[in-house]
mmCIF file of C-alpha atoms in Angstrom:
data_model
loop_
_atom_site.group_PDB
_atom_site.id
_atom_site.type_symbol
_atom_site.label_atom_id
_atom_site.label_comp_id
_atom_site.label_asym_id
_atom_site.label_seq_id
_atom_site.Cartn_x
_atom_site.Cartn_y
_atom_site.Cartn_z
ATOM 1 C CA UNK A 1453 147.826 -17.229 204.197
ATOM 2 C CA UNK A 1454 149.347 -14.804 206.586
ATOM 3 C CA UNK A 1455 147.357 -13.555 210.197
ATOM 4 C CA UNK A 1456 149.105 -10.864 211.812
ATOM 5 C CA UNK A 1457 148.032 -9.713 215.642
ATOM 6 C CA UNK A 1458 149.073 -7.133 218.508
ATOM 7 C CA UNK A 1459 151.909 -9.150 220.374
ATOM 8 C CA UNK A 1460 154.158 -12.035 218.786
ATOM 9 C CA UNK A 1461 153.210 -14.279 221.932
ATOM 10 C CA UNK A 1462 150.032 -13.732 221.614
ATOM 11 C CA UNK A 1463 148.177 -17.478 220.348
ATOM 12 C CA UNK A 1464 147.220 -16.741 217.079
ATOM 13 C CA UNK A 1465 143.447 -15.986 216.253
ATOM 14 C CA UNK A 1466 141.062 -18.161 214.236
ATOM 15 C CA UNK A 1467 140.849 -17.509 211.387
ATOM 16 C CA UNK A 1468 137.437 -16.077 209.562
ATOM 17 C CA UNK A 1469 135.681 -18.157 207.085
ATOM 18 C CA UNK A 1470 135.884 -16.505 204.248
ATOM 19 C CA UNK A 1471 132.109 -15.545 203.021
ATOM 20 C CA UNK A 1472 130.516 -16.910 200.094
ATOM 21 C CA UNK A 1473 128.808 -14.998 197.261
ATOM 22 C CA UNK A 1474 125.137 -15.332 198.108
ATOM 23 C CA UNK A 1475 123.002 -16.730 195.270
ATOM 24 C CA UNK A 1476 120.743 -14.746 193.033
ATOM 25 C CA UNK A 1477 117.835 -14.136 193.931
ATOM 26 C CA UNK A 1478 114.958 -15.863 192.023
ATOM 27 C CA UNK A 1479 113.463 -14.489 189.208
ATOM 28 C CA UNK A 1480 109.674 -14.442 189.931
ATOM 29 C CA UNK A 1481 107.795 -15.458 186.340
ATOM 30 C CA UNK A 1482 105.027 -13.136 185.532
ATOM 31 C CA UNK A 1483 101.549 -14.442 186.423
ATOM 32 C CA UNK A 1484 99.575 -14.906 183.646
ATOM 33 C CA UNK A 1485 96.381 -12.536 183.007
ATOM 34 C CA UNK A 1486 93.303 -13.752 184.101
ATOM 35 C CA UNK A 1487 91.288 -14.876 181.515
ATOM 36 C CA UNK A 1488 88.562 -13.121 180.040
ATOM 37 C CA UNK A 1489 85.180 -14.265 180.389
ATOM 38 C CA UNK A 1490 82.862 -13.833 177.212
ATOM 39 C CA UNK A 1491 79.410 -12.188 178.111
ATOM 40 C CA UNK A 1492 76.175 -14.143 176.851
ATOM 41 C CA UNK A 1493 76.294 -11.147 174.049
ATOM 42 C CA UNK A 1494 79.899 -11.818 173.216
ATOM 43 C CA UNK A 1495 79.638 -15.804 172.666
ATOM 44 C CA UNK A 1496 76.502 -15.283 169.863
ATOM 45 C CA UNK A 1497 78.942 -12.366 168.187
ATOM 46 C CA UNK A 1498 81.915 -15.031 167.890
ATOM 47 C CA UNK A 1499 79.569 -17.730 167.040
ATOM 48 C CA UNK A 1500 77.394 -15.908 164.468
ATOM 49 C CA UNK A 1501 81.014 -14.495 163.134
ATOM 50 C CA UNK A 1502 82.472 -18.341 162.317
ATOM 51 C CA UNK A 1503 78.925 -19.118 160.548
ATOM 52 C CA UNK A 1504 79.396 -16.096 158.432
ATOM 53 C CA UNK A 1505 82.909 -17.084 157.691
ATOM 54 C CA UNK A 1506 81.884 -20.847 157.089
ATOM 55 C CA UNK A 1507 79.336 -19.103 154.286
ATOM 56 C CA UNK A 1508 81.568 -17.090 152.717
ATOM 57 C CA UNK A 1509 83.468 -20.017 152.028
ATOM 58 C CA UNK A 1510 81.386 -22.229 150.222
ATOM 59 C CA UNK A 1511 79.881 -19.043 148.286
ATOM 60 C CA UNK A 1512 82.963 -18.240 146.833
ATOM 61 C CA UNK A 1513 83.620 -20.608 144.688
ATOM 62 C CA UNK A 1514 80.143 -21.133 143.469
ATOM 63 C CA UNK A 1515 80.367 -17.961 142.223
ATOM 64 C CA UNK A 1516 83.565 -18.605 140.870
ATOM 65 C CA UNK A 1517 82.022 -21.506 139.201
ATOM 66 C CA UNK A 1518 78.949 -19.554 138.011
ATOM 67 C CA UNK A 1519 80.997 -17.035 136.420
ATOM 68 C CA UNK A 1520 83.655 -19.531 134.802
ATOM 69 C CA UNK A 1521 81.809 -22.152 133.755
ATOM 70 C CA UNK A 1522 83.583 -25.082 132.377
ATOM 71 C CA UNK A 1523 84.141 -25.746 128.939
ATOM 72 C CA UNK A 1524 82.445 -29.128 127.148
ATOM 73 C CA UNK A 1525 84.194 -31.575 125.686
ATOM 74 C CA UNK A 1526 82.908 -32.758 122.262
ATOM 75 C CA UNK A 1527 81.468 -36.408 122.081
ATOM 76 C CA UNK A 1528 82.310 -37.963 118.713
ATOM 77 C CA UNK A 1529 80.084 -39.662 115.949
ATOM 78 C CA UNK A 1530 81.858 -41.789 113.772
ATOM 79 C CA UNK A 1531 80.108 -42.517 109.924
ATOM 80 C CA UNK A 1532 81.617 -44.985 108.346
ATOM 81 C CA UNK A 1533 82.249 -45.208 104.303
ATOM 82 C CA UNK A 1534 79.127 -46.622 102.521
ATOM 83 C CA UNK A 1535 76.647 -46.198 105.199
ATOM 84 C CA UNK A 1536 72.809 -45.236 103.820
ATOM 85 C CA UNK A 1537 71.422 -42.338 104.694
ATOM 86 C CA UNK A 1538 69.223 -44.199 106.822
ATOM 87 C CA UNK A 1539 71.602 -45.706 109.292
ATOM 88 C CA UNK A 1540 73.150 -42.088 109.406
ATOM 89 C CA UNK A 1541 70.229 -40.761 110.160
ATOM 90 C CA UNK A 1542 69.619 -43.721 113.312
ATOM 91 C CA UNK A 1543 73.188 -42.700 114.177
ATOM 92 C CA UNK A 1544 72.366 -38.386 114.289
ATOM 93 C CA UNK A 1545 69.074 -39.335 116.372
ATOM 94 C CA UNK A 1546 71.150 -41.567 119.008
ATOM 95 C CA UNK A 1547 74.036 -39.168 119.552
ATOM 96 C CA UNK A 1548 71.975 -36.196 119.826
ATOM 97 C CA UNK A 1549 69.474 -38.668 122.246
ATOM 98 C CA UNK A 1550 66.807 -37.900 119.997
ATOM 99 C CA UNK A 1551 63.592 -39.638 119.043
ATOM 100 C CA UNK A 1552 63.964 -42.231 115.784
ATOM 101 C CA UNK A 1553 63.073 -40.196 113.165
ATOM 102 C CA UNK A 1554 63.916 -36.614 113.659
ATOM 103 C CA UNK A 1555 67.097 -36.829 111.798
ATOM 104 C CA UNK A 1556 65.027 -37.958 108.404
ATOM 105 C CA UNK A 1557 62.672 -34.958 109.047
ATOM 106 C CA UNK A 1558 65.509 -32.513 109.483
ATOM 107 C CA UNK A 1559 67.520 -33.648 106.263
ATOM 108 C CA UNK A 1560 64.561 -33.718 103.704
ATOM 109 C CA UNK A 1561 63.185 -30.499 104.943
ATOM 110 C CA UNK A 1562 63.413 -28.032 101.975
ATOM 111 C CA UNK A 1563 66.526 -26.111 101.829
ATOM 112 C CA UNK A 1564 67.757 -27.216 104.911
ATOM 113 C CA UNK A 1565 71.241 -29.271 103.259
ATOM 114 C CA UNK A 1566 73.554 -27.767 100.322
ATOM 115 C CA UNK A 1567 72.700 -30.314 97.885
ATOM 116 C CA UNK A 1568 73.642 -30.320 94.076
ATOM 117 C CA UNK A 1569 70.673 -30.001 91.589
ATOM 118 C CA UNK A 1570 70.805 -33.244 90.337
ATOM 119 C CA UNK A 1571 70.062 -34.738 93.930
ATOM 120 C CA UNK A 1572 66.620 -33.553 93.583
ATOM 121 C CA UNK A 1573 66.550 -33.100 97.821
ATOM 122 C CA UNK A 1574 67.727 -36.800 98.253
ATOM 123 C CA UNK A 1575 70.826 -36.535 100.734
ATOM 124 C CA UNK A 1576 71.869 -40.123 99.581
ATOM 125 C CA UNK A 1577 75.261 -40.178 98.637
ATOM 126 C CA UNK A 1578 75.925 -36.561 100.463
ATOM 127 C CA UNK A 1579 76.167 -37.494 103.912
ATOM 128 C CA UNK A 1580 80.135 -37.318 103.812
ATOM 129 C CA UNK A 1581 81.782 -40.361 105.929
ATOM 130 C CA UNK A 1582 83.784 -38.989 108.396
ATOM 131 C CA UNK A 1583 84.355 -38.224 112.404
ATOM 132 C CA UNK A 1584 82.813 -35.828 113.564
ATOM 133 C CA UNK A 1585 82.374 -33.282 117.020
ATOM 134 C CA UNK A 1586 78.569 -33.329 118.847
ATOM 135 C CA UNK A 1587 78.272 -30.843 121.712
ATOM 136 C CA UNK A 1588 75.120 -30.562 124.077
ATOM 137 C CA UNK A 1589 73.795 -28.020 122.226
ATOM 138 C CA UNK A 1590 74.110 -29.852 118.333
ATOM 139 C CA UNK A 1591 70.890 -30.053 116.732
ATOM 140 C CA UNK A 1592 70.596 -32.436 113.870
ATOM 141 C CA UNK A 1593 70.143 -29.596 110.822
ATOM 142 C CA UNK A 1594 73.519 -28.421 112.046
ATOM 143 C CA UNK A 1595 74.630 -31.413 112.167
ATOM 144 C CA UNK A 1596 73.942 -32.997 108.970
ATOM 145 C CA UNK A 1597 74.481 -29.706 107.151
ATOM 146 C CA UNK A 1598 78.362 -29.792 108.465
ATOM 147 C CA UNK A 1599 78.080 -33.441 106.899
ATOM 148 C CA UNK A 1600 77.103 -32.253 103.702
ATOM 149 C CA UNK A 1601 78.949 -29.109 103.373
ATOM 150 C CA UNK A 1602 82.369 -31.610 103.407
ATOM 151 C CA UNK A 1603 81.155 -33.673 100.913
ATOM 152 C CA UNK A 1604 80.751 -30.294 98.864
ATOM 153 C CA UNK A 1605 84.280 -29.517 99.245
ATOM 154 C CA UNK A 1606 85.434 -33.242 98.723
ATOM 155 C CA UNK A 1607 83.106 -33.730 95.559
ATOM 156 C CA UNK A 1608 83.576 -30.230 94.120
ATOM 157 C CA UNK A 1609 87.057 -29.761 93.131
ATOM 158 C CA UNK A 1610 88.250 -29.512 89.834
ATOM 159 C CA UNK A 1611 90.284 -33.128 89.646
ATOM 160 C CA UNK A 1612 86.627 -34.954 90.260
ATOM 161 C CA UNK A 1613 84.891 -32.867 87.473
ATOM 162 C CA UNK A 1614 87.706 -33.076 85.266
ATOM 163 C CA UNK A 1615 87.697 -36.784 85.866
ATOM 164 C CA UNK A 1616 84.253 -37.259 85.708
ATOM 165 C CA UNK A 1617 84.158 -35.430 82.235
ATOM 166 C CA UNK A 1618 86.793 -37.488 81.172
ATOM 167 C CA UNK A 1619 84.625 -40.737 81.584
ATOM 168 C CA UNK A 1620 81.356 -39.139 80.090
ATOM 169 C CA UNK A 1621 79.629 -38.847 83.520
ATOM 170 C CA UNK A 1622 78.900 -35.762 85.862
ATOM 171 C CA UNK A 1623 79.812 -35.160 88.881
ATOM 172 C CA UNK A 1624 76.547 -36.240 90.340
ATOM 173 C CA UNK A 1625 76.876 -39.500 88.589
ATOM 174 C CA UNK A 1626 80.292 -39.983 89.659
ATOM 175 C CA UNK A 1627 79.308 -40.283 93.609
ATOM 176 C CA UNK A 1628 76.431 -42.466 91.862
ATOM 177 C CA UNK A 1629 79.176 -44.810 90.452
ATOM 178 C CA UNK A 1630 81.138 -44.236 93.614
ATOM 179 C CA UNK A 1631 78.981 -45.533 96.002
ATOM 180 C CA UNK A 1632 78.495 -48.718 93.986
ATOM 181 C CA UNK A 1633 82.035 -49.246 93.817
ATOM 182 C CA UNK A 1634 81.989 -48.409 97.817
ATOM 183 C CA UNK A 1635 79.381 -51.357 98.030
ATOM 184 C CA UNK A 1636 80.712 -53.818 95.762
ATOM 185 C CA UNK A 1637 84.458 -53.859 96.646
ATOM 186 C CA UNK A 1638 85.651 -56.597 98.943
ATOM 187 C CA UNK A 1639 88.631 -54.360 100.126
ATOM 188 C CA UNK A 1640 89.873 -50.865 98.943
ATOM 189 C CA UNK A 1641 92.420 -52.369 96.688
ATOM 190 C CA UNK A 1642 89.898 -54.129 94.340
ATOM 191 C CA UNK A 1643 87.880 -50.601 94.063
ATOM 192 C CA UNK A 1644 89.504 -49.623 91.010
ATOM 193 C CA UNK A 1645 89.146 -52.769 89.057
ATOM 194 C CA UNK A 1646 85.136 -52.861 89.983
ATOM 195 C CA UNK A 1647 84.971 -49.214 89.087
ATOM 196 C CA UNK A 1648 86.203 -50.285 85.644
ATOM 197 C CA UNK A 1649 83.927 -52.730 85.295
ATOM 198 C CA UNK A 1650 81.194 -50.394 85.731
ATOM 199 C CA UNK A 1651 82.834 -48.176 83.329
ATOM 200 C CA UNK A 1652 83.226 -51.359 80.735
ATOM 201 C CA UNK A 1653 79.976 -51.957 80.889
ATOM 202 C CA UNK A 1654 78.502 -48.902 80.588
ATOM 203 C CA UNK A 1655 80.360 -48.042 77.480
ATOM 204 C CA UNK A 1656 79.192 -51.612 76.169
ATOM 205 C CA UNK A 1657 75.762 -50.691 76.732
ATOM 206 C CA UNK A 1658 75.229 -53.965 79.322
ATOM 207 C CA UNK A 1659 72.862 -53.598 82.188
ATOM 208 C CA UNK A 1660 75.230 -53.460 85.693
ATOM 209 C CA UNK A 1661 73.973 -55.878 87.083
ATOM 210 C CA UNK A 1662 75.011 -54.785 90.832
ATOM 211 C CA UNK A 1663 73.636 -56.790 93.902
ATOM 212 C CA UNK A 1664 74.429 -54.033 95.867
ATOM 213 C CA UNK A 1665 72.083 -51.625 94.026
ATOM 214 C CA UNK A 1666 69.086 -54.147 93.635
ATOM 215 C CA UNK A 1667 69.659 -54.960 97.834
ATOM 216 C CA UNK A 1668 69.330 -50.730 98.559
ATOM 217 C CA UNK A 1669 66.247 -50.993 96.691
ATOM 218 C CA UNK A 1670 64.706 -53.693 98.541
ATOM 219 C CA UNK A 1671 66.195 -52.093 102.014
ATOM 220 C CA UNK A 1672 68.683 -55.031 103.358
ATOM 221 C CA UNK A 1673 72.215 -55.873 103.337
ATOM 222 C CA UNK A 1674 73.228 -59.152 101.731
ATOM 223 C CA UNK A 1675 75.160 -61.002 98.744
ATOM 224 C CA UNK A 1676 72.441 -63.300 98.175
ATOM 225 C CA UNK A 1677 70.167 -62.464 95.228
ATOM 226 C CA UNK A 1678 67.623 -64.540 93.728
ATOM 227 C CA UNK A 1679 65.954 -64.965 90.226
ATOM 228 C CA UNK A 1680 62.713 -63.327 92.147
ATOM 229 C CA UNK A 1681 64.718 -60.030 93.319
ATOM 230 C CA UNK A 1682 65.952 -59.703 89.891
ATOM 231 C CA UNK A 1683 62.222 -59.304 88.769
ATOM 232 C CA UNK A 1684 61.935 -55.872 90.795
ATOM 233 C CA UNK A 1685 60.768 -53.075 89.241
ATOM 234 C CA UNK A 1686 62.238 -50.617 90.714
ATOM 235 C CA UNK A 1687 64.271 -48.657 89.396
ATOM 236 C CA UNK A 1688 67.713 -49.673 91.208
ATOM 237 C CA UNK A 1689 67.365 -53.148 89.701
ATOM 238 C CA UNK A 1690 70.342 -52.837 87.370
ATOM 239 C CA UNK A 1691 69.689 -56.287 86.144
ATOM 240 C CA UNK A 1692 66.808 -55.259 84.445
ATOM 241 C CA UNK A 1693 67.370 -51.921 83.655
ATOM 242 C CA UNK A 1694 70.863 -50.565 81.886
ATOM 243 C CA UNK A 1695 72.920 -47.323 82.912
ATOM 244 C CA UNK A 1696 73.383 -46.294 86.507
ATOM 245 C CA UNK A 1697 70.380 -46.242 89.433
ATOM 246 C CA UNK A 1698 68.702 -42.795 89.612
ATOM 247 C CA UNK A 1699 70.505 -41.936 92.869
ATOM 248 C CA UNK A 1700 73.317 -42.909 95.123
ATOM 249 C CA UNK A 1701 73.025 -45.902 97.355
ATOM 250 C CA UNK A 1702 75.461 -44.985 100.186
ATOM 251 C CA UNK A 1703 77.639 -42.643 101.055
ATOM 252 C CA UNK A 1704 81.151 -43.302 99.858
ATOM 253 C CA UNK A 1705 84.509 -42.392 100.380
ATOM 254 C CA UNK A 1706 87.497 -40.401 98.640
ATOM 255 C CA UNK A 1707 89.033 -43.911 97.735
ATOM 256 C CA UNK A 1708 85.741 -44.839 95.806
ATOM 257 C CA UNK A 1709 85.839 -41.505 94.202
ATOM 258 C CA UNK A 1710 89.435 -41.536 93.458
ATOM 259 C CA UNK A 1711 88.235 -45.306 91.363
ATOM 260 C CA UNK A 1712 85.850 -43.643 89.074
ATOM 261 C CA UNK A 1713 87.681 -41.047 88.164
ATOM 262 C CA UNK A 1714 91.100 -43.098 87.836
ATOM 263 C CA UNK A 1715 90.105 -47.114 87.278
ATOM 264 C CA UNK A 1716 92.263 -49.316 86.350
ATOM 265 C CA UNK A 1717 93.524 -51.112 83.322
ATOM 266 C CA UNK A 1718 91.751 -53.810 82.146
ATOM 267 C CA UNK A 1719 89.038 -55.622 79.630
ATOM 268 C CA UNK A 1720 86.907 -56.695 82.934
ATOM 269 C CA UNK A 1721 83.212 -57.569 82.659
ATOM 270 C CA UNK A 1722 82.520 -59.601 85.303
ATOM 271 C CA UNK A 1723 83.502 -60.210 88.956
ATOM 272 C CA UNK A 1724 82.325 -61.873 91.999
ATOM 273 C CA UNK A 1725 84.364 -62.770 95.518
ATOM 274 C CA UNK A 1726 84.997 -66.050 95.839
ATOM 275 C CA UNK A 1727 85.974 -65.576 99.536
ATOM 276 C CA UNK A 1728 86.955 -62.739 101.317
ATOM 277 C CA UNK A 1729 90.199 -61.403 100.167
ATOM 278 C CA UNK A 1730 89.606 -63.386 97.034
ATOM 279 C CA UNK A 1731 87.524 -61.384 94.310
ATOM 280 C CA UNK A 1732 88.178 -62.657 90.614
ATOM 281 C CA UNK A 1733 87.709 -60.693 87.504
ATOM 282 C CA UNK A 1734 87.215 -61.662 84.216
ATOM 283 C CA UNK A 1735 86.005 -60.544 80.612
ATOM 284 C CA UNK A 1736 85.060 -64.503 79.710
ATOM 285 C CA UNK A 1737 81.715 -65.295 80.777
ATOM 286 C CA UNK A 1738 82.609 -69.017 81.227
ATOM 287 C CA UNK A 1739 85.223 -68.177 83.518
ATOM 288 C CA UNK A 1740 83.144 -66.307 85.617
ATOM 289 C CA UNK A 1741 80.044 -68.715 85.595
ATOM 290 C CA UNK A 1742 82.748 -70.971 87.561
ATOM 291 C CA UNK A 1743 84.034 -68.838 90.056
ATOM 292 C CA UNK A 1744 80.145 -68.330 90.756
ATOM 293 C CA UNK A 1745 79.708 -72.000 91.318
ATOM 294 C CA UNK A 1746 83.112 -71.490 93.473
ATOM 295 C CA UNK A 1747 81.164 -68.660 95.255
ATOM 296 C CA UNK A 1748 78.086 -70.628 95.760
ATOM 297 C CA UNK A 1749 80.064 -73.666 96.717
ATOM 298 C CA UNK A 1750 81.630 -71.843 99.533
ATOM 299 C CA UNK A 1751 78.598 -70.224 100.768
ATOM 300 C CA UNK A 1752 76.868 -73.701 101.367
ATOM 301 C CA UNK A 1753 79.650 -75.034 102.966
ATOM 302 C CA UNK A 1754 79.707 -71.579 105.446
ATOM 303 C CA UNK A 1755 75.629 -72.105 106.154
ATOM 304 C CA UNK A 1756 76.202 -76.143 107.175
#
């Protein structure tokens, strides 16, 4: 850098600092407002305005809920093939959480169930097995009329009266037949040979000679029948008394149905199950009088 002065002799001055940018000055920050004090007035207006707030919460959706309410989901009651109308009825009573009883009274009321004629008001036989819905609000005519109504529309059609009429029997006295092949049958495959049994024997003019139908008279479930039982007079004891019992004894399927109408092939008289899985059928008495003793042989061995 260059200083110039007055006279060339002169000593030369000192030089000036050179100045310095002065620094900003500081921003000042804004003070913050003072902060409002709520009046005794003001603190019950905020406080009654959360409570309100809180309330409106909850009450919304109960009314929601009110308004929508939600939709029930059907329990189911399951009624198996060849169940009596009495352990239907048992079943209705405990799905519906009803007293014992009440079913019975509903179904024999007069009028109550779409029953054929030849039924004479007895729902044996009528009480279709099936699956089906129960809602709160199910009441047992409803109920066992929805039961009946489908075994109108499974007994009614035209293949069951044409087969029925083909065999000499009614419709009515096909579920009769049906529900003693529905009894009788060890497994579903054997129901067409026992349903032409029935029909061999009936042509032949023989008694039946059923267990199962002599057991539904005397109200228990069993293959054991003694020389007393087939004494009964009642009028299920086909022992005694020849043609088919005067009503249904359970409540059979389509399969047992389908085996009246369509039987199979064969000269069969007699048959008996031996063990499960294992029912023989014969048309020789002597052969059958020994699978008995088979039978018998096996049962004694089962009760040691």
């Amino acid at each position: 850098m260059t200083y110039r002065s007055s006279s060339p002799y002169a000593p030369p001055r000192r030089p000036r600092r050179p100045s310095l940018p002065r620094p900003p000055r500081r921003a000042r920050l804004p003070r913050p407002p003072r902060r409002a004090r709520l009046t005794r007035r003001g603190r019950l207006t905020l406080l009654l305005g959360a409570v309100l707030a809180v309330a409106a919460a909850v009450t919304v959706p109960l009314l929601l809920s009110h308004d929508e309410p939600a939709v029930e989901q059907p329990r189911t009651l399951l009624i198996p093939e060849g169940w009596r109308a009495g352990q239907v009825y048992t079943a209705v009573d405990r799905a519906l959480r009803l007293p014992d009883g009440t079913a019975r009274k509903a179904a024999t009321a007069p009028g109550v169930l779409p029953l054929p004629a030849a039924a004479g008001g007895n729902p044996e036989g009528y009480l279709f097995p099936a699956t089906y819905p129960v809602l709160s609000t199910t009441t047992p005519e409803a109920l066992l009329r929805f039961m009946a109504d489908t075994a109108a529309k499974h007994y009614g059609v035209q293949r069951i009266a044409e087969g029925a009429r083909a065999h000499g029997l009614s419709p009515y006295e096909t579920v009769v037949a049906a529900s003693i092949v529905q009894a009788e049958a060890d497994n579903p495959e054997d129901m067409a040979k026992v349903a032409r049994v029935l029909h061999n024997r009936l042509a032949q003019g023989m008694p039946l000679q059923m267990d199962s139908t002599l057991h539904y008279a005397l109200g228990r479930s069993t293959v054991d029948t003694s020389v007393a039982d087939t004494k009964s007079e009642s009028p299920y004891n086909t022992y005694a008394r020849k043609g088919l019992p005067p009503t249904p004894i359970g409540n059979p399927g389509d399969q047992a149905i389908d085996a009246v109408i369509r039987p199979a092939d064969g000269d069969w008289l007699y048959f008996v199950t031996v063990a499960p899985g294992d029912t023989r059928f014969t048309a020789d008495y002597a052969a059958h009088q020994a699978n008995v003793a088979e039978f018998n042989a096996n049962r004694g061995a089962a009760q040691r």
